[in-house]
Amino acid sequence: MSSTTPTPPSPSLTERRKAETRMEIARAAAGLFVRHGLRATRAEDIAQAAGIAPRTFYRYFATKEEAVAPLYAAGSQRWVEAVRAAPADAGVLRALEHGVRHTLTPGVGVSASSWEWVRTLLRLAEATPSLRRVWAEVCQASERLLGEVLAQRVTRAGGPGVPAVAGVPAVAGAPGRDTDAQSEGGDNVAATGEPPAITPELRFAAAVASAAVRAALEAWAAGDEPVEGPGGPAELALRNFRALRDFPWGP
């Protein structure tokens, strides 16, 4: 990562407290959903488990299903931030694989025991249309953020005047494109202070990469394979990326 890349402002104390409260409610909701099921759990039950009044619950969430959105989002955020944190000289595919290894591997970000909660919540999303919408919205938001991260990486690699799409074929395994572009130097984000443009090709790259990870998670959750090993979410996602290595990503 470039030392000149702008650092987003830290959230205020009020924002941090609100985020903590949202996550506490989300954990309470997830625990009730896992133990008692979605249908048997009321918003009032979640409020009681979280130690808040029902009216406070409704200040944060409109429905009981929305209450687990912060948990879904936390996993998606970890995946995107791990892609962002990949070595600066890594091509797009390597950065995506780095994100998978640092997010979907048990004990890295999520404890091994918590993965069974993940499996249950994903199964509930598959079986319940209202919860499936929450999961889909989180995935869409994650996809947009991933597009921004890929644009930042490609722009830094390409330098001023180099089209952002130049880095995209690296996902398909095109030799040398990312490393050649990096030799040009430069950092558009730092130079202009503006976020790099997300080209249609990068939107496509983010959509396909997100789908590869989402499909791996959902496939693992639907079965009974352990979280580690060839049937685990990390290995399934990496297998999906290997299958996409020669995918025609764009011009």
JSON list of C-alpha atoms in Angstrom, two decimals:
[
{"chain": "A", "resi": 1, "resn": "MET", "atom": "CA", "xyz": [0.00, 0.00, 0.00]},
{"chain": "A", "resi": 2, "resn": "SER", "atom": "CA", "xyz": [1.30, 3.45, -0.83]},
{"chain": "A", "resi": 3, "resn": "SER", "atom": "CA", "xyz": [2.15, 5.62, 2.15]},
{"chain": "A", "resi": 4, "resn": "THR", "atom": "CA", "xyz": [0.57, 8.55, 0.30]},
{"chain": "A", "resi": 5, "resn": "THR", "atom": "CA", "xyz": [-2.82, 6.89, -0.08]},
{"chain": "A", "resi": 6, "resn": "PRO", "atom": "CA", "xyz": [-5.38, 9.07, 1.73]},
{"chain": "A", "resi": 7, "resn": "THR", "atom": "CA", "xyz": [-6.53, 7.62, 5.04]},
{"chain": "A", "resi": 8, "resn": "PRO", "atom": "CA", "xyz": [-10.28, 7.86, 5.64]},
{"chain": "A", "resi": 9, "resn": "PRO", "atom": "CA", "xyz": [-11.22, 9.91, 8.70]},
{"chain": "A", "resi": 10, "resn": "SER", "atom": "CA", "xyz": [-11.74, 7.97, 11.91]},
{"chain": "A", "resi": 11, "resn": "PRO", "atom": "CA", "xyz": [-15.36, 7.63, 13.02]},
{"chain": "A", "resi": 12, "resn": "SER", "atom": "CA", "xyz": [-16.48, 9.84, 15.89]},
{"chain": "A", "resi": 13, "resn": "LEU", "atom": "CA", "xyz": [-17.13, 8.47, 19.36]},
{"chain": "A", "resi": 14, "resn": "THR", "atom": "CA", "xyz": [-20.88, 8.66, 18.72]},
{"chain": "A", "resi": 15, "resn": "GLU", "atom": "CA", "xyz": [-20.54, 6.73, 15.46]},
{"chain": "A", "resi": 16, "resn": "ARG", "atom": "CA", "xyz": [-18.40, 4.08, 17.16]},
{"chain": "A", "resi": 17, "resn": "ARG", "atom": "CA", "xyz": [-20.93, 3.65, 19.95]},
{"chain": "A", "resi": 18, "resn": "LYS", "atom": "CA", "xyz": [-23.76, 3.31, 17.44]},
{"chain": "A", "resi": 19, "resn": "ALA", "atom": "CA", "xyz": [-21.78, 0.70, 15.53]},
{"chain": "A", "resi": 20, "resn": "GLU", "atom": "CA", "xyz": [-21.08, -1.21, 18.74]},
{"chain": "A", "resi": 21, "resn": "THR", "atom": "CA", "xyz": [-24.77, -1.17, 19.65]},
{"chain": "A", "resi": 22, "resn": "ARG", "atom": "CA", "xyz": [-25.72, -2.39, 16.18]},
{"chain": "A", "resi": 23, "resn": "MET", "atom": "CA", "xyz": [-23.25, -5.25, 16.48]},
{"chain": "A", "resi": 24, "resn": "GLU", "atom": "CA", "xyz": [-24.48, -6.18, 19.97]},
{"chain": "A", "resi": 25, "resn": "ILE", "atom": "CA", "xyz": [-28.03, -6.36, 18.63]},
{"chain": "A", "resi": 26, "resn": "ALA", "atom": "CA", "xyz": [-26.82, -8.39, 15.65]},
{"chain": "A", "resi": 27, "resn": "ARG", "atom": "CA", "xyz": [-25.08, -10.94, 17.87]},
{"chain": "A", "resi": 28, "resn": "ALA", "atom": "CA", "xyz": [-28.17, -11.24, 20.05]},
{"chain": "A", "resi": 29, "resn": "ALA", "atom": "CA", "xyz": [-30.35, -11.76, 16.98]},
{"chain": "A", "resi": 30, "resn": "ALA", "atom": "CA", "xyz": [-27.99, -14.34, 15.49]},
{"chain": "A", "resi": 31, "resn": "GLY", "atom": "CA", "xyz": [-27.90, -16.28, 18.75]},
{"chain": "A", "resi": 32, "resn": "LEU", "atom": "CA", "xyz": [-31.70, -16.43, 18.91]},
{"chain": "A", "resi": 33, "resn": "PHE", "atom": "CA", "xyz": [-32.01, -17.33, 15.23]},
{"chain": "A", "resi": 34, "resn": "VAL", "atom": "CA", "xyz": [-29.50, -20.16, 15.63]},
{"chain": "A", "resi": 35, "resn": "ARG", "atom": "CA", "xyz": [-31.05, -21.52, 18.83]},
{"chain": "A", "resi": 36, "resn": "HIS", "atom": "CA", "xyz": [-34.76, -21.01, 18.18]},
{"chain": "A", "resi": 37, "resn": "GLY", "atom": "CA", "xyz": [-35.10, -20.31, 14.47]},
{"chain": "A", "resi": 38, "resn": "LEU", "atom": "CA", "xyz": [-36.11, -17.17, 12.64]},
{"chain": "A", "resi": 39, "resn": "ARG", "atom": "CA", "xyz": [-39.86, -17.68, 12.78]},
{"chain": "A", "resi": 40, "resn": "ALA", "atom": "CA", "xyz": [-39.95, -18.25, 16.55]},
{"chain": "A", "resi": 41, "resn": "THR", "atom": "CA", "xyz": [-37.88, -15.13, 17.28]},
{"chain": "A", "resi": 42, "resn": "ARG", "atom": "CA", "xyz": [-39.55, -11.74, 17.70]},
{"chain": "A", "resi": 43, "resn": "ALA", "atom": "CA", "xyz": [-37.93, -8.32, 17.56]},
{"chain": "A", "resi": 44, "resn": "GLU", "atom": "CA", "xyz": [-38.91, -7.93, 21.22]},
{"chain": "A", "resi": 45, "resn": "ASP", "atom": "CA", "xyz": [-36.96, -11.11, 22.03]},
{"chain": "A", "resi": 46, "resn": "ILE", "atom": "CA", "xyz": [-33.89, -9.70, 20.34]},
{"chain": "A", "resi": 47, "resn": "ALA", "atom": "CA", "xyz": [-34.22, -6.42, 22.23]},
{"chain": "A", "resi": 48, "resn": "GLN", "atom": "CA", "xyz": [-34.46, -8.26, 25.53]},
{"chain": "A", "resi": 49, "resn": "ALA", "atom": "CA", "xyz": [-31.45, -10.43, 24.73]},
{"chain": "A", "resi": 50, "resn": "ALA", "atom": "CA", "xyz": [-29.45, -7.33, 23.78]},
{"chain": "A", "resi": 51, "resn": "GLY", "atom": "CA", "xyz": [-30.49, -5.51, 26.96]},
{"chain": "A", "resi": 52, "resn": "ILE", "atom": "CA", "xyz": [-32.30, -2.68, 25.20]},
{"chain": "A", "resi": 53, "resn": "ALA", "atom": "CA", "xyz": [-35.88, -1.47, 24.90]},
{"chain": "A", "resi": 54, "resn": "PRO", "atom": "CA", "xyz": [-37.93, -2.50, 21.85]},
{"chain": "A", "resi": 55, "resn": "ARG", "atom": "CA", "xyz": [-38.16, 1.14, 20.75]},
{"chain": "A", "resi": 56, "resn": "THR", "atom": "CA", "xyz": [-34.36, 1.28, 20.79]},
{"chain": "A", "resi": 57, "resn": "PHE", "atom": "CA", "xyz": [-34.25, -1.81, 18.58]},
{"chain": "A", "resi": 58, "resn": "TYR", "atom": "CA", "xyz": [-36.49, -0.12, 16.02]},
{"chain": "A", "resi": 59, "resn": "ARG", "atom": "CA", "xyz": [-34.26, 2.95, 15.99]},
{"chain": "A", "resi": 60, "resn": "TYR", "atom": "CA", "xyz": [-31.54, 0.73, 14.54]},
{"chain": "A", "resi": 61, "resn": "PHE", "atom": "CA", "xyz": [-33.46, -1.84, 12.48]},
{"chain": "A", "resi": 62, "resn": "ALA", "atom": "CA", "xyz": [-36.83, -1.87, 10.76]},
{"chain": "A", "resi": 63, "resn": "THR", "atom": "CA", "xyz": [-37.28, -5.66, 10.97]},
{"chain": "A", "resi": 64, "resn": "LYS", "atom": "CA", "xyz": [-35.86, -8.59, 12.91]},
{"chain": "A", "resi": 65, "resn": "GLU", "atom": "CA", "xyz": [-34.21, -9.92, 9.72]},
{"chain": "A", "resi": 66, "resn": "GLU", "atom": "CA", "xyz": [-32.25, -6.70, 9.24]},
{"chain": "A", "resi": 67, "resn": "ALA", "atom": "CA", "xyz": [-30.76, -7.14, 12.70]},
{"chain": "A", "resi": 68, "resn": "VAL", "atom": "CA", "xyz": [-28.18, -9.67, 11.45]},
{"chain": "A", "resi": 69, "resn": "ALA", "atom": "CA", "xyz": [-27.04, -7.43, 8.57]},
{"chain": "A", "resi": 70, "resn": "PRO", "atom": "CA", "xyz": [-24.03, -6.10, 10.57]},
{"chain": "A", "resi": 71, "resn": "LEU", "atom": "CA", "xyz": [-22.73, -9.67, 10.96]},
{"chain": "A", "resi": 72, "resn": "TYR", "atom": "CA", "xyz": [-23.07, -10.38, 7.25]},
{"chain": "A", "resi": 73, "resn": "ALA", "atom": "CA", "xyz": [-21.47, -7.01, 6.53]},
{"chain": "A", "resi": 74, "resn": "ALA", "atom": "CA", "xyz": [-18.56, -7.58, 8.92]},
{"chain": "A", "resi": 75, "resn": "GLY", "atom": "CA", "xyz": [-17.52, -10.68, 7.01]},
{"chain": "A", "resi": 76, "resn": "SER", "atom": "CA", "xyz": [-17.82, -8.90, 3.68]},
{"chain": "A", "resi": 77, "resn": "GLN", "atom": "CA", "xyz": [-15.84, -5.93, 5.01]},
{"chain": "A", "resi": 78, "resn": "ARG", "atom": "CA", "xyz": [-13.03, -8.21, 6.23]},
{"chain": "A", "resi": 79, "resn": "TRP", "atom": "CA", "xyz": [-12.79, -9.83, 2.79]},
{"chain": "A", "resi": 80, "resn": "VAL", "atom": "CA", "xyz": [-12.60, -6.50, 0.94]},
{"chain": "A", "resi": 81, "resn": "GLU", "atom": "CA", "xyz": [-10.13, -5.00, 3.42]},
{"chain": "A", "resi": 82, "resn": "ALA", "atom": "CA", "xyz": [-7.92, -8.08, 3.10]},
{"chain": "A", "resi": 83, "resn": "VAL", "atom": "CA", "xyz": [-7.86, -7.52, -0.67]},
{"chain": "A", "resi": 84, "resn": "ARG", "atom": "CA", "xyz": [-6.92, -3.90, -0.02]},
{"chain": "A", "resi": 85, "resn": "ALA", "atom": "CA", "xyz": [-4.11, -5.00, 2.32]},
{"chain": "A", "resi": 86, "resn": "ALA", "atom": "CA", "xyz": [-2.56, -7.43, -0.17]},
{"chain": "A", "resi": 87, "resn": "PRO", "atom": "CA", "xyz": [1.06, -6.69, -1.12]},
{"chain": "A", "resi": 88, "resn": "ALA", "atom": "CA", "xyz": [1.33, -3.65, -3.36]},
{"chain": "A", "resi": 89, "resn": "ASP", "atom": "CA", "xyz": [3.12, -5.63, -6.08]},
{"chain": "A", "resi": 90, "resn": "ALA", "atom": "CA", "xyz": [0.41, -8.31, -6.22]},
{"chain": "A", "resi": 91, "resn": "GLY", "atom": "CA", "xyz": [-1.70, -8.55, -9.35]},
{"chain": "A", "resi": 92, "resn": "VAL", "atom": "CA", "xyz": [-5.48, -8.47, -9.08]},
{"chain": "A", "resi": 93, "resn": "LEU", "atom": "CA", "xyz": [-5.86, -12.24, -8.89]},
{"chain": "A", "resi": 94, "resn": "ARG", "atom": "CA", "xyz": [-3.18, -12.58, -6.22]},
{"chain": "A", "resi": 95, "resn": "ALA", "atom": "CA", "xyz": [-4.82, -9.80, -4.22]},
{"chain": "A", "resi": 96, "resn": "LEU", "atom": "CA", "xyz": [-8.19, -11.56, -4.41]},
{"chain": "A", "resi": 97, "resn": "GLU", "atom": "CA", "xyz": [-6.62, -14.86, -3.34]},
{"chain": "A", "resi": 98, "resn": "HIS", "atom": "CA", "xyz": [-4.87, -13.05, -0.48]},
{"chain": "A", "resi": 99, "resn": "GLY", "atom": "CA", "xyz": [-8.26, -11.76, 0.62]},
{"chain": "A", "resi": 100, "resn": "VAL", "atom": "CA", "xyz": [-9.71, -15.26, 0.60]},
{"chain": "A", "resi": 101, "resn": "ARG", "atom": "CA", "xyz": [-6.86, -16.80, 2.59]},
{"chain": "A", "resi": 102, "resn": "HIS", "atom": "CA", "xyz": [-7.00, -14.04, 5.20]},
{"chain": "A", "resi": 103, "resn": "THR", "atom": "CA", "xyz": [-10.78, -14.10, 5.56]},
{"chain": "A", "resi": 104, "resn": "LEU", "atom": "CA", "xyz": [-12.15, -17.59, 4.96]},
{"chain": "A", "resi": 105, "resn": "THR", "atom": "CA", "xyz": [-9.46, -19.53, 6.81]},
{"chain": "A", "resi": 106, "resn": "PRO", "atom": "CA", "xyz": [-10.66, -20.61, 10.29]},
{"chain": "A", "resi": 107, "resn": "GLY", "atom": "CA", "xyz": [-8.97, -18.71, 13.08]},
{"chain": "A", "resi": 108, "resn": "VAL", "atom": "CA", "xyz": [-8.10, -15.76, 10.83]},
{"chain": "A", "resi": 109, "resn": "GLY", "atom": "CA", "xyz": [-10.72, -13.10, 11.49]},
{"chain": "A", "resi": 110, "resn": "VAL", "atom": "CA", "xyz": [-13.40, -15.62, 12.48]},
{"chain": "A", "resi": 111, "resn": "SER", "atom": "CA", "xyz": [-12.84, -18.37, 15.02]},
{"chain": "A", "resi": 112, "resn": "ALA", "atom": "CA", "xyz": [-13.39, -21.96, 13.98]},
{"chain": "A", "resi": 113, "resn": "SER", "atom": "CA", "xyz": [-16.37, -22.30, 16.33]},
{"chain": "A", "resi": 114, "resn": "SER", "atom": "CA", "xyz": [-18.03, -19.18, 14.88]},
{"chain": "A", "resi": 115, "resn": "TRP", "atom": "CA", "xyz": [-18.07, -20.74, 11.42]},
{"chain": "A", "resi": 116, "resn": "GLU", "atom": "CA", "xyz": [-20.97, -22.99, 12.43]},
{"chain": "A", "resi": 117, "resn": "TRP", "atom": "CA", "xyz": [-22.96, -19.85, 13.17]},
{"chain": "A", "resi": 118, "resn": "VAL", "atom": "CA", "xyz": [-21.99, -18.60, 9.73]},
{"chain": "A", "resi": 119, "resn": "ARG", "atom": "CA", "xyz": [-23.28, -21.84, 8.21]},
{"chain": "A", "resi": 120, "resn": "THR", "atom": "CA", "xyz": [-26.59, -21.56, 10.04]},
{"chain": "A", "resi": 121, "resn": "LEU", "atom": "CA", "xyz": [-27.12, -17.91, 9.10]},
{"chain": "A", "resi": 122, "resn": "LEU", "atom": "CA", "xyz": [-26.38, -18.64, 5.45]},
{"chain": "A", "resi": 123, "resn": "ARG", "atom": "CA", "xyz": [-28.77, -21.58, 5.48]},
{"chain": "A", "resi": 124, "resn": "LEU", "atom": "CA", "xyz": [-31.44, -19.35, 7.00]},
{"chain": "A", "resi": 125, "resn": "ALA", "atom": "CA", "xyz": [-30.83, -16.80, 4.25]},
{"chain": "A", "resi": 126, "resn": "GLU", "atom": "CA", "xyz": [-31.26, -19.49, 1.61]},
{"chain": "A", "resi": 127, "resn": "ALA", "atom": "CA", "xyz": [-34.50, -20.73, 3.18]},
{"chain": "A", "resi": 128, "resn": "THR", "atom": "CA", "xyz": [-36.09, -17.38, 4.05]},
{"chain": "A", "resi": 129, "resn": "PRO", "atom": "CA", "xyz": [-36.85, -14.78, 1.34]},
{"chain": "A", "resi": 130, "resn": "SER", "atom": "CA", "xyz": [-36.82, -11.84, 3.79]},
{"chain": "A", "resi": 131, "resn": "LEU", "atom": "CA", "xyz": [-33.41, -12.82, 5.16]},
{"chain": "A", "resi": 132, "resn": "ARG", "atom": "CA", "xyz": [-32.15, -13.62, 1.66]},
{"chain": "A", "resi": 133, "resn": "ARG", "atom": "CA", "xyz": [-32.83, -10.00, 0.70]},
{"chain": "A", "resi": 134, "resn": "VAL", "atom": "CA", "xyz": [-30.69, -8.80, 3.60]},
{"chain": "A", "resi": 135, "resn": "TRP", "atom": "CA", "xyz": [-27.85, -11.11, 2.51]},
{"chain": "A", "resi": 136, "resn": "ALA", "atom": "CA", "xyz": [-28.18, -9.96, -1.11]},
{"chain": "A", "resi": 137, "resn": "GLU", "atom": "CA", "xyz": [-28.06, -6.28, -0.14]},
{"chain": "A", "resi": 138, "resn": "VAL", "atom": "CA", "xyz": [-24.91, -6.85, 1.90]},
{"chain": "A", "resi": 139, "resn": "CYS", "atom": "CA", "xyz": [-23.30, -8.70, -1.01]},
{"chain": "A", "resi": 140, "resn": "GLN", "atom": "CA", "xyz": [-24.16, -5.85, -3.40]},
{"chain": "A", "resi": 141, "resn": "ALA", "atom": "CA", "xyz": [-22.64, -3.27, -1.05]},
{"chain": "A", "resi": 142, "resn": "SER", "atom": "CA", "xyz": [-19.52, -5.41, -0.71]},
{"chain": "A", "resi": 143, "resn": "GLU", "atom": "CA", "xyz": [-19.26, -5.71, -4.48]},
{"chain": "A", "resi": 144, "resn": "ARG", "atom": "CA", "xyz": [-19.33, -1.92, -4.87]},
{"chain": "A", "resi": 145, "resn": "LEU", "atom": "CA", "xyz": [-16.64, -1.49, -2.24]},
{"chain": "A", "resi": 146, "resn": "LEU", "atom": "CA", "xyz": [-14.50, -4.18, -3.88]},
{"chain": "A", "resi": 147, "resn": "GLY", "atom": "CA", "xyz": [-14.75, -2.28, -7.17]},
{"chain": "A", "resi": 148, "resn": "GLU", "atom": "CA", "xyz": [-13.36, 0.81, -5.44]},
{"chain": "A", "resi": 149, "resn": "VAL", "atom": "CA", "xyz": [-10.51, -1.19, -3.91]},
{"chain": "A", "resi": 150, "resn": "LEU", "atom": "CA", "xyz": [-9.61, -2.79, -7.25]},
{"chain": "A", "resi": 151, "resn": "ALA", "atom": "CA", "xyz": [-9.69, 0.64, -8.91]},
{"chain": "A", "resi": 152, "resn": "GLN", "atom": "CA", "xyz": [-7.28, 1.99, -6.28]},
{"chain": "A", "resi": 153, "resn": "ARG", "atom": "CA", "xyz": [-4.90, -0.93, -6.75]},
{"chain": "A", "resi": 154, "resn": "VAL", "atom": "CA", "xyz": [-4.96, -0.75, -10.54]},
{"chain": "A", "resi": 155, "resn": "THR", "atom": "CA", "xyz": [-4.55, 3.03, -10.59]},
{"chain": "A", "resi": 156, "resn": "ARG", "atom": "CA", "xyz": [-1.54, 2.86, -8.28]},
{"chain": "A", "resi": 157, "resn": "ALA", "atom": "CA", "xyz": [-0.05, 0.13, -10.45]},
{"chain": "A", "resi": 158, "resn": "GLY", "atom": "CA", "xyz": [-0.69, 1.97, -13.70]},
{"chain": "A", "resi": 159, "resn": "GLY", "atom": "CA", "xyz": [0.36, 5.47, -12.75]},
{"chain": "A", "resi": 160, "resn": "PRO", "atom": "CA", "xyz": [-0.86, 8.70, -14.35]},
{"chain": "A", "resi": 161, "resn": "GLY", "atom": "CA", "xyz": [-2.21, 8.35, -17.84]},
{"chain": "A", "resi": 162, "resn": "VAL", "atom": "CA", "xyz": [-2.50, 4.56, -17.79]},
{"chain": "A", "resi": 163, "resn": "PRO", "atom": "CA", "xyz": [-6.08, 3.32, -18.22]},
{"chain": "A", "resi": 164, "resn": "ALA", "atom": "CA", "xyz": [-7.42, 1.56, -15.15]},
{"chain": "A", "resi": 165, "resn": "VAL", "atom": "CA", "xyz": [-8.47, -1.41, -17.27]},
{"chain": "A", "resi": 166, "resn": "ALA", "atom": "CA", "xyz": [-4.82, -2.20, -17.88]},
{"chain": "A", "resi": 167, "resn": "GLY", "atom": "CA", "xyz": [-4.65, -4.20, -14.65]},
{"chain": "A", "resi": 168, "resn": "VAL", "atom": "CA", "xyz": [-7.84, -6.20, -15.14]},
{"chain": "A", "resi": 169, "resn": "PRO", "atom": "CA", "xyz": [-6.44, -8.97, -17.38]},
{"chain": "A", "resi": 170, "resn": "ALA", "atom": "CA", "xyz": [-4.14, -9.93, -14.49]},
{"chain": "A", "resi": 171, "resn": "VAL", "atom": "CA", "xyz": [-7.18, -11.63, -12.93]},
{"chain": "A", "resi": 172, "resn": "ALA", "atom": "CA", "xyz": [-7.28, -13.85, -15.97]},
{"chain": "A", "resi": 173, "resn": "GLY", "atom": "CA", "xyz": [-3.59, -14.65, -15.62]},
{"chain": "A", "resi": 174, "resn": "ALA", "atom": "CA", "xyz": [-2.25, -12.36, -18.35]},
{"chain": "A", "resi": 175, "resn": "PRO", "atom": "CA", "xyz": [1.51, -12.40, -17.76]},
{"chain": "A", "resi": 176, "resn": "GLY", "atom": "CA", "xyz": [3.31, -9.30, -16.61]},
{"chain": "A", "resi": 177, "resn": "ARG", "atom": "CA", "xyz": [0.55, -6.72, -16.93]},
{"chain": "A", "resi": 178, "resn": "ASP", "atom": "CA", "xyz": [0.41, -5.64, -13.28]},
{"chain": "A", "resi": 179, "resn": "THR", "atom": "CA", "xyz": [4.15, -5.78, -12.65]},
{"chain": "A", "resi": 180, "resn": "ASP", "atom": "CA", "xyz": [4.96, -4.00, -15.92]},
{"chain": "A", "resi": 181, "resn": "ALA", "atom": "CA", "xyz": [2.48, -1.26, -15.06]},
{"chain": "A", "resi": 182, "resn": "GLN", "atom": "CA", "xyz": [3.97, -0.83, -11.61]},
{"chain": "A", "resi": 183, "resn": "SER", "atom": "CA", "xyz": [7.37, -0.01, -13.07]},
{"chain": "A", "resi": 184, "resn": "GLU", "atom": "CA", "xyz": [5.77, 3.17, -14.40]},
{"chain": "A", "resi": 185, "resn": "GLY", "atom": "CA", "xyz": [5.36, 4.41, -10.81]},
{"chain": "A", "resi": 186, "resn": "GLY", "atom": "CA", "xyz": [2.88, 7.03, -9.67]},
{"chain": "A", "resi": 187, "resn": "ASP", "atom": "CA", "xyz": [-0.19, 7.10, -7.51]},
{"chain": "A", "resi": 188, "resn": "ASN", "atom": "CA", "xyz": [-3.22, 8.75, -9.03]},
{"chain": "A", "resi": 189, "resn": "VAL", "atom": "CA", "xyz": [-5.22, 8.61, -5.81]},
{"chain": "A", "resi": 190, "resn": "ALA", "atom": "CA", "xyz": [-2.60, 10.50, -3.85]},
{"chain": "A", "resi": 191, "resn": "ALA", "atom": "CA", "xyz": [-1.84, 12.92, -6.67]},
{"chain": "A", "resi": 192, "resn": "THR", "atom": "CA", "xyz": [-5.40, 14.06, -7.28]},
{"chain": "A", "resi": 193, "resn": "GLY", "atom": "CA", "xyz": [-7.07, 13.42, -3.93]},
{"chain": "A", "resi": 194, "resn": "GLU", "atom": "CA", "xyz": [-10.00, 11.96, -5.86]},
{"chain": "A", "resi": 195, "resn": "PRO", "atom": "CA", "xyz": [-11.04, 8.29, -5.81]},
{"chain": "A", "resi": 196, "resn": "PRO", "atom": "CA", "xyz": [-10.11, 6.51, -9.05]},
{"chain": "A", "resi": 197, "resn": "ALA", "atom": "CA", "xyz": [-12.83, 5.87, -11.60]},
{"chain": "A", "resi": 198, "resn": "ILE", "atom": "CA", "xyz": [-14.38, 2.42, -11.58]},
{"chain": "A", "resi": 199, "resn": "THR", "atom": "CA", "xyz": [-14.48, 1.39, -15.22]},
{"chain": "A", "resi": 200, "resn": "PRO", "atom": "CA", "xyz": [-17.10, -1.02, -16.56]},
{"chain": "A", "resi": 201, "resn": "GLU", "atom": "CA", "xyz": [-14.37, -3.65, -16.75]},
{"chain": "A", "resi": 202, "resn": "LEU", "atom": "CA", "xyz": [-13.52, -3.21, -13.08]},
{"chain": "A", "resi": 203, "resn": "ARG", "atom": "CA", "xyz": [-17.19, -3.34, -12.14]},
{"chain": "A", "resi": 204, "resn": "PHE", "atom": "CA", "xyz": [-17.34, -6.63, -14.01]},
{"chain": "A", "resi": 205, "resn": "ALA", "atom": "CA", "xyz": [-14.19, -7.87, -12.25]},
{"chain": "A", "resi": 206, "resn": "ALA", "atom": "CA", "xyz": [-15.61, -6.99, -8.84]},
{"chain": "A", "resi": 207, "resn": "ALA", "atom": "CA", "xyz": [-18.95, -8.63, -9.66]},
{"chain": "A", "resi": 208, "resn": "VAL", "atom": "CA", "xyz": [-17.34, -11.88, -10.81]},
{"chain": "A", "resi": 209, "resn": "ALA", "atom": "CA", "xyz": [-14.89, -11.98, -7.89]},
{"chain": "A", "resi": 210, "resn": "SER", "atom": "CA", "xyz": [-17.69, -11.35, -5.41]},
{"chain": "A", "resi": 211, "resn": "ALA", "atom": "CA", "xyz": [-19.80, -14.06, -7.02]},
{"chain": "A", "resi": 212, "resn": "ALA", "atom": "CA", "xyz": [-16.91, -16.52, -6.77]},
{"chain": "A", "resi": 213, "resn": "VAL", "atom": "CA", "xyz": [-16.60, -15.96, -3.03]},
{"chain": "A", "resi": 214, "resn": "ARG", "atom": "CA", "xyz": [-20.35, -15.84, -2.40]},
{"chain": "A", "resi": 215, "resn": "ALA", "atom": "CA", "xyz": [-20.90, -19.09, -4.32]},
{"chain": "A", "resi": 216, "resn": "ALA", "atom": "CA", "xyz": [-18.15, -20.77, -2.30]},
{"chain": "A", "resi": 217, "resn": "LEU", "atom": "CA", "xyz": [-19.69, -19.69, 1.00]},
{"chain": "A", "resi": 218, "resn": "GLU", "atom": "CA", "xyz": [-23.18, -20.74, -0.01]},
{"chain": "A", "resi": 219, "resn": "ALA", "atom": "CA", "xyz": [-22.01, -24.09, -1.38]},
{"chain": "A", "resi": 220, "resn": "TRP", "atom": "CA", "xyz": [-20.13, -24.85, 1.83]},
{"chain": "A", "resi": 221, "resn": "ALA", "atom": "CA", "xyz": [-23.07, -23.75, 4.00]},
{"chain": "A", "resi": 222, "resn": "ALA", "atom": "CA", "xyz": [-25.47, -25.99, 2.07]},
{"chain": "A", "resi": 223, "resn": "GLY", "atom": "CA", "xyz": [-23.42, -29.11, 2.81]},
{"chain": "A", "resi": 224, "resn": "ASP", "atom": "CA", "xyz": [-21.81, -30.73, 5.83]},
{"chain": "A", "resi": 225, "resn": "GLU", "atom": "CA", "xyz": [-18.12, -30.36, 4.98]},
{"chain": "A", "resi": 226, "resn": "PRO", "atom": "CA", "xyz": [-15.85, -29.07, 7.76]},
{"chain": "A", "resi": 227, "resn": "VAL", "atom": "CA", "xyz": [-14.71, -25.49, 7.48]},
{"chain": "A", "resi": 228, "resn": "GLU", "atom": "CA", "xyz": [-11.12, -26.64, 6.89]},
{"chain": "A", "resi": 229, "resn": "GLY", "atom": "CA", "xyz": [-10.00, -28.84, 4.02]},
{"chain": "A", "resi": 230, "resn": "PRO", "atom": "CA", "xyz": [-10.91, -29.20, 0.34]},
{"chain": "A", "resi": 231, "resn": "GLY", "atom": "CA", "xyz": [-14.62, -28.70, 0.98]},
{"chain": "A", "resi": 232, "resn": "GLY", "atom": "CA", "xyz": [-14.18, -25.59, 3.15]},
{"chain": "A", "resi": 233, "resn": "PRO", "atom": "CA", "xyz": [-15.10, -22.08, 2.02]},
{"chain": "A", "resi": 234, "resn": "ALA", "atom": "CA", "xyz": [-11.50, -20.94, 1.50]},
{"chain": "A", "resi": 235, "resn": "GLU", "atom": "CA", "xyz": [-10.58, -23.88, -0.74]},
{"chain": "A", "resi": 236, "resn": "LEU", "atom": "CA", "xyz": [-13.86, -23.61, -2.65]},
{"chain": "A", "resi": 237, "resn": "ALA", "atom": "CA", "xyz": [-13.29, -19.90, -3.30]},
{"chain": "A", "resi": 238, "resn": "LEU", "atom": "CA", "xyz": [-9.70, -20.46, -4.42]},
{"chain": "A", "resi": 239, "resn": "ARG", "atom": "CA", "xyz": [-10.92, -23.24, -6.72]},
{"chain": "A", "resi": 240, "resn": "ASN", "atom": "CA", "xyz": [-13.44, -20.83, -8.22]},
{"chain": "A", "resi": 241, "resn": "PHE", "atom": "CA", "xyz": [-10.68, -18.29, -8.85]},
{"chain": "A", "resi": 242, "resn": "ARG", "atom": "CA", "xyz": [-8.52, -20.94, -10.51]},
{"chain": "A", "resi": 243, "resn": "ALA", "atom": "CA", "xyz": [-11.41, -21.75, -12.82]},
{"chain": "A", "resi": 244, "resn": "LEU", "atom": "CA", "xyz": [-11.59, -18.04, -13.76]},
{"chain": "A", "resi": 245, "resn": "ARG", "atom": "CA", "xyz": [-7.87, -17.66, -14.41]},
{"chain": "A", "resi": 246, "resn": "ASP", "atom": "CA", "xyz": [-8.33, -17.63, -18.20]},
{"chain": "A", "resi": 247, "resn": "PHE", "atom": "CA", "xyz": [-11.70, -15.89, -18.23]},
{"chain": "A", "resi": 248, "resn": "PRO", "atom": "CA", "xyz": [-11.99, -13.17, -20.95]},
{"chain": "A", "resi": 249, "resn": "TRP", "atom": "CA", "xyz": [-12.28, -10.14, -18.65]},
{"chain": "A", "resi": 250, "resn": "GLY", "atom": "CA", "xyz": [-12.30, -7.42, -21.29]},
{"chain": "A", "resi": 251, "resn": "PRO", "atom": "CA", "xyz": [-10.37, -5.77, -24.12]}
]
